[in-house]
């Protein structure tokens, strides 16, 4: 394919060389005449393992060229890949001025182009940017989105220092678009790479780099805080984290990564508090670890707010324990929200097949007696009865038995804390806590 690449920095130079190595003809565009001259004399614009040789070979094979003339590049190619910088603004937002400038340049070229053109954004952008770029191109070129051109988001995941290897072995190739044929065309560019190609919604792709990089920063900071605590205690933190990483079921795994309700139960809150206090006693600052329970509390407050907007209606809770399959009520977030809503005067009924109040003992009983002493008067022994007598149904545990009942509950409002089943998404009265 014939491709133009806008921006010949780290991402652009690597993409230019590697796409050419994979058999494409690539025209690089940059505002810097120096970078354009470097490419045209077979030199890389950056220092990065293997890229100098790739650029030299691809120049010799006449597979690459560079120019400062955007129009010329767009007119001789079918896809333009935008790799310009998106630095932080003073207020912490991404500064997208270079993206919009390139969009204008592409629009001016499209005025003179009859063939369909695909624009893929490889730079890191925030959700909504592709739509803005498309609007700008429509306005400047007079051409129509998805008739004359299409926008695709195709975020780059390479890391400097290992960029060429990362290009040829990415964790995945992500393509977001509202245009299937444009998405497939961009997917074609990467068909020689070994990784999975995922085609998804535009905005899902747009937010992905933020999610990834924030999580990577969180991993580093969490590891460092654990290291700081361990080192104060004379424990080898590397041995600790090596073992931590060996747990592929709970630690290094998709487990716990589904957005939903707050955590609870007897272990997570208690042990987190224990670690925070240990660090505090040794004067070790652990802001990441110390903010985890605050985030959890915010999630509980979010749920209370969502439910309390229907405060004058009858509220029916399906599930009370901190997760399905247990009668442990200790630190169950559902108990906290019910306690708060009772305090606000709401009318409540509860169904949980695992809770038999007469069988609750020990700290479990003490906990619930201190929070909702009249719990037995709120409990129903039948899920259908709880649904039938309520106007708003709150799902707290992932019990499959609720699904058919909720599908046939008419126009009752459903608030789901656990994403019980995707088929419920079809119901117009259904809301998830964070989806
Ligand atoms: N560097 C990385 O490791 C990395 C990894 C993944 C994603 N990203 C993202 O990719 C994007 C590019 O990053 P980078 O590090 O390659 O940036 P960079 O600053 O190295 O390169 C950007 C290039 O764009 C050129 N440019 C600016 N305006 C232009 C215009 N109007 N027309 C043509 N060229 C223009 C600049 O001259 C420069 O050469 C950013 O959004 C970044 O967040 C970077």
PDB file of C-alpha atoms in Angstrom, residues 42-44 51-61 64:
ATOM      1  CA  UNK A  42      18.913   7.294   4.230  1.00  0.00           C
ATOM      2  CA  UNK A  43      19.405   8.330   7.854  1.00  0.00           C
ATOM      3  CA  UNK A  44      17.093   7.849  10.824  1.00  0.00           C
ATOM      4  CA  UNK A  51      16.277   1.832  13.051  1.00  0.00           C
ATOM      5  CA  UNK A  52      19.369   3.336  11.347  1.00  0.00           C
ATOM      6  CA  UNK A  53      19.926   0.141   9.373  1.00  0.00           C
ATOM      7  CA  UNK A  54      16.237  -0.235   8.462  1.00  0.00           C
ATOM      8  CA  UNK A  55      15.990   3.355   7.177  1.00  0.00           C
ATOM      9  CA  UNK A  56      19.231   2.982   5.224  1.00  0.00           C
ATOM     10  CA  UNK A  57      18.091  -0.312   3.612  1.00  0.00           C
ATOM     11  CA  UNK A  58      14.597   0.947   2.823  1.00  0.00           C
ATOM     12  CA  UNK A  59      15.967   4.152   1.278  1.00  0.00           C
ATOM     13  CA  UNK A  60      18.339   2.135  -0.891  1.00  0.00           C
ATOM     14  CA  UNK A  61      15.429  -0.073  -1.972  1.00  0.00           C
ATOM     15  CA  UNK A  64      10.703   5.464   1.438  1.00  0.00           C
TER      16      UNK A  64
END
